[in-house]
Amino acid sequence: MEVKGEIYRVSGPVVIATGIRPKMYDVVKVGHEGLMGEVIKIEGDKSTIQVYEDTSGIEPGEPVENTGLPLSVELGPGLLESIYDGIQRPLQVLQDKMGDFIARGATANGIDREKQWEFKPIVNKGDKVEPGDIIGIVQETPNLEHQIMVPPNIQGGTVSGIYSGKFTVDETVCVLSNGKELSMLQKWPVRTPRPTKRKLKPNRPLLTGQRILDGMFPVAKGGTAAIPGPFGSGKTVTQQQLAKWSDTDIVVYIGCGERGNEMADVLDEFPELEDPKAGRPLMERTVLIANTSNMPVAAREASVYTGVTISEYYRDMGYDVALMADSTSRWAEAMREISSRLEEMPGEEGYPAYLAARLSEFYERAGYVKSNSGYDGSITVIGAVSPPGGDFSEPVTQNTLRIVKVFWALDAKLSQRRHFPAINWLTSYSLYTESLSDWLSENVAPDWIDLRNYAMDILEEESELQEIVQLVGSDALPESQQLKLEVARMFREYFLQQNAFHEIDRYCPFYKQYKLVQAIHKFSETANSKLEAGYSINDIMAMESKDELAKVRYEEDFDGELNKVLSKMDDEFSQIGG
Amino acid sequence: MTKEYKTITQISGPLIFLEKTEPVGYGELVQINTEDGSTKRGQVLDTSEDTVVVQVFEGTGGLNDSAGVVFTGETIKLPVSKDMLGRILSGSGEPLDEGPHIVPDKRLDINGAAMNPYSRRPPEEFIQTGISTIDGTNTLVRGQKLPIFSGSGLPHNEIALQIARQSSVLGSEEEFAVVFAAMGITHEESQTFMDDFEKTGALERAVVFLNHADDPAVERMITPRMALTAAEYLAYEHDMHVLVILTDMTNYAEALRQMGAAREEVPGRQGYPGYMYTDLASLYERAGVIKGRKGSVTQIPILTMPGDDITHPIPDLSGYITEGQIVVSRELHRKGIYPPINVLPSLSRLMGSGIGGGKTRDDHKKVSDQLYAGYAEGRDLRGLVAIVGKEALSERDRKFLEFADHFEDRFVRQGRDENRSVEDTLNISWDILSELPIKQLTRIDDKIIEKYHPAKQTTSESEYQPQEQEVSGEQ
Ligand SMILES: Nc1ncnc2c1ncn2[C@@H]1O[C@H](COP(=O)(O)OP(=O)(O)OP(=O)(O)O)[C@@H](O)[C@H]1O
Ligand SMILES: [Mg+2]
């Protein structure tokens, strides 16, 4: 049902066409070159189209063809290890077709049609299958079993044919009695969430190996987090740390309107690094979506939907997926740019009035769910936010904070002092601490929550004490408070600070985090009792073991070194005791 | 052969509106013939069956509705050839020197095309600029975009020139070129640049595009695009390593704001268009290195921060796109220090991949961290001294205070023609670091201290020296 019309007006990425009688979000082919676009507004006979490619040279009067289908992604084996643009064109294929610069008008399938996969059925002839049910398995990577599911948008039925062996993704592997032929490939409209049975309460942490995140402000698997901060404060480094070290099955990383070199970096590094969970090259669990700042804005707008739909597909198989979007502000700006070309009534700071709704719809697609396949899966969404001038009162940050449950506030003051990760421990928060406490008590240590609260309290007290110190100097404080300042410093420098580029320190498993906090706590308690017994703070400040604790996290033999430092600490304390 | 329209219905700022044309392509190059016989050029911004909107590069001054408009049927192209080297062109690519017209090898669309991220190679080759505050603590690498954030009246142009003169890649004999694009700078400023280029012979390997302060503002929209097109051509078709200097990006952004206002667009922050991030990115992202190709494009955009405010939209949006920034400080300038680069707010995000053993030296990273930490601490102490006086400081703190002074005096300060090797930069660093107690060098591990700290260097020189030291130690 292809209807042809023609272009009436071209204004940058926005084209108005007449005569195509589309539905909202239909994909259309624009101009002689058939540039891909999507209908975003219908007014009488005039349809407004956002075009995913450069429109230079396109003229009124050129043909427009409606495909009648919504913007969709292709889902099936072969997604992993891919790098796509915002509308799921594999960048590698684009390079083969057009060279090192992206010309326009190229089409490319999201999933390779030539490659064969070994399909192992798990249903038999005569079985009844429903939408979402798993019919077979493909080993997509050495570590990942890709579940082939009945697409959610077709009717179920009785299996009348099922084939095992090597197939390409579009060959039939299963036939239902209603005549429906199933292949390993499905298509799904990106703007529609894939259905699930129901949402579950997120009660397992996403373990990231980042001390300030796991230890202080954890995000749950299936939760939402935002990481706002001015330029150069560490959004990308943090997102990449999460992509590298999280204990997740799948990572979907969306470079949304950011730098090309950063994507090149990921492509360079990920194949070399090992997934801490599976011990396989990181790339094998990763799908990259790279729509850099100089690529078309309409495709940037689409990129987050492409990413979240791919995430939902793996979630439906029962996997834990972590999705990073860097940066959601660039996505919002793409919305703003297109909206202003539509001459829509602008809301706050020129953003469209529907900004808040789009943001919440997006984060709503996160969650820990019971999927239609019967498995439980999750999508954790972590969005970077780039507020102008680093001012968090702007609309994108504010609307995001209303939705997400974890707030990692990057702070320019910290990054300028090279305190990394530059996450402000006083203003950040996690609303999951409560729901994760059972898991943490069971899996980390029964006293972990207490230890963490202890650290948080000291850090808060420090900020109050600092105000006094500014006025009178620290020597004027009582010794017990001087000790508090020292312990707070140790928490900041030995625990919160973590170098993303240090071979060992970049990933710190929870047991090490626990032991570090425990060690500082123990120091603090013992020192306190010494002070109470009348010994001087100067003796405590002079302890070498205290400073040596700083280096333990860089050691290959963490436990051995920590024990050495701790026994030296015991010795030093007993010497103070006299 | 091409039709001339005389259907201008409105002229507003740099824009003209026309009716009843044949279909016109978006972005098409337009020629406007004025009554007095001169011609202007423009570009289609909006095209529909009813109305066409054209932005006029030379400005609409002197135009009225009887001007004739010709649509050329193609987007704006720059004729390129290797003979561009040594030439001085206007902001819209016309020769300004007495030289002949450039016989084009190709004609390239000035908007370029986005580099496929998959084709990029992560930048990692150290460029030695000979300036310690850059090489030592904010290293530039090939394919990076590293802007200079400055303020009006500060010597950013001198710094840029010094970089252009001195830049080299260690151990490499490859071809190097400079593309220089001036936007809205004064004749005096451009004269400084030209004199320097000529004096040093740099012009031979440079292509210069000049849009002066008294040239039309809208021309600034195309000047950097032409410059980058020339740069890409030299880099990717002639294997050259091209350094692009864009100055002053603030004038470019002002032109962008002016265009937006003329089109009655909904303005974003402080009146700048909402798409300014995307627009700036379409320039800055044209830096890079491509897998399997020899050449590279490195960018040093210069911008003056209005009111020295780094959160102003122009530096802010630039900082969100570039890979760090070099910040020029009015305070250091007032102290008479050249180059007045404040390393604390400066950052090169690609430094890590360009330095270290085999590239610069194995102590580079640690030395840089230590310089940074020491200087930050020393500067904080200056604040404290202002309140409590120097006497109240401990011996340790006094050392750091001195260190900050020596850092500014010996590390930051250097001659306008002083081309320091990275070895020199690191050695100067050790000299001043060695004035701090060794125990305070917490950012440097023992191995590196053993290898480079001046106090540890005597041992290997002769056999009896250690003994002598022991003796003097006992006395
Ligand atoms: N955890 C960390 N460890 C060490 N260095 C860090 C860390 N986080 C950030 N940095 C430093 O800060 C620099 C900037 O970080 P990053 O690129 O993540 O900033 P950003 O917030 O993404 O900025 P932009 O908004 O411009 O993209 C990095 O290049 C690195 O030098
Ligand atoms: Mg970033």
mmCIF file with all atom_site columns, N, CA and C and ligand atoms in Angstrom, chain A residues 235-237 258-259 262 326, chain B residues 349, ligand 2:
data_model
loop_
_atom_site.group_PDB
_atom_site.id
_atom_site.type_symbol
_atom_site.label_atom_id
_atom_site.label_alt_id
_atom_site.label_comp_id
_atom_site.label_asym_id
_atom_site.label_entity_id
_atom_site.label_seq_id
_atom_site.pdbx_PDB_ins_code
_atom_site.Cartn_x
_atom_site.Cartn_y
_atom_site.Cartn_z
_atom_site.occupancy
_atom_site.B_iso_or_equiv
_atom_site.pdbx_formal_charge
_atom_site.auth_seq_id
_atom_site.auth_comp_id
_atom_site.auth_asym_id
_atom_site.auth_atom_id
_atom_site.pdbx_PDB_model_num
ATOM   1  N  N  . LYS A 1 235 ? 30.944 12.564 32.841 1.00 0.00 ? 235 LYS A N  1
ATOM   2  C  CA . LYS A 1 235 ? 29.763 11.788 32.456 1.00 0.00 ? 235 LYS A CA 1
ATOM   3  C  C  . LYS A 1 235 ? 30.148 10.593 31.597 1.00 0.00 ? 235 LYS A C  1
ATOM   4  N  N  . THR A 1 236 ? 30.935 10.867 30.566 1.00 0.00 ? 236 THR A N  1
ATOM   5  C  CA . THR A 1 236 ? 31.272 9.809  29.627 1.00 0.00 ? 236 THR A CA 1
ATOM   6  C  C  . THR A 1 236 ? 32.168 8.760  30.270 1.00 0.00 ? 236 THR A C  1
ATOM   7  N  N  . VAL A 1 237 ? 33.152 9.229  31.034 1.00 0.00 ? 237 VAL A N  1
ATOM   8  C  CA . VAL A 1 237 ? 34.034 8.264  31.693 1.00 0.00 ? 237 VAL A CA 1
ATOM   9  C  C  . VAL A 1 237 ? 33.210 7.360  32.610 1.00 0.00 ? 237 VAL A C  1
ATOM   10 N  N  . GLU A 1 258 ? 27.121 12.945 20.633 1.00 0.00 ? 258 GLU A N  1
ATOM   11 C  CA . GLU A 1 258 ? 28.401 13.232 21.280 1.00 0.00 ? 258 GLU A CA 1
ATOM   12 C  C  . GLU A 1 258 ? 29.557 13.018 20.295 1.00 0.00 ? 258 GLU A C  1
ATOM   13 N  N  . ARG A 1 259 ? 30.757 12.749 20.815 1.00 0.00 ? 259 ARG A N  1
ATOM   14 C  CA . ARG A 1 259 ? 31.955 12.792 19.979 1.00 0.00 ? 259 ARG A CA 1
ATOM   15 C  C  . ARG A 1 259 ? 32.238 11.483 19.223 1.00 0.00 ? 259 ARG A C  1
ATOM   16 N  N  . GLU A 1 262 ? 35.097 9.405  20.839 1.00 0.00 ? 262 GLU A N  1
ATOM   17 C  CA . GLU A 1 262 ? 34.736 8.580  21.993 1.00 0.00 ? 262 GLU A CA 1
ATOM   18 C  C  . GLU A 1 262 ? 34.216 7.216  21.546 1.00 0.00 ? 262 GLU A C  1
ATOM   19 N  N  . ASP A 1 326 ? 24.258 8.658  26.319 1.00 0.00 ? 326 ASP A N  1
ATOM   20 C  CA . ASP A 1 326 ? 25.176 9.787  26.498 1.00 0.00 ? 326 ASP A CA 1
ATOM   21 C  C  . ASP A 1 326 ? 25.089 10.647 25.240 1.00 0.00 ? 326 ASP A C  1
ATOM   22 N  N  . ARG B 2 349 ? 41.707 16.077 27.178 1.00 0.00 ? 349 ARG B N  1
ATOM   23 C  CA . ARG B 2 349 ? 41.110 14.773 27.479 1.00 0.00 ? 349 ARG B CA 1
ATOM   24 C  C  . ARG B 2 349 ? 41.823 13.629 26.781 1.00 0.00 ? 349 ARG B C  1
HETATM 25 MG MG . MG  C 3 .   ? 30.983 13.243 27.614 1.00 0.00 ? 2   MG  C MG 1
#
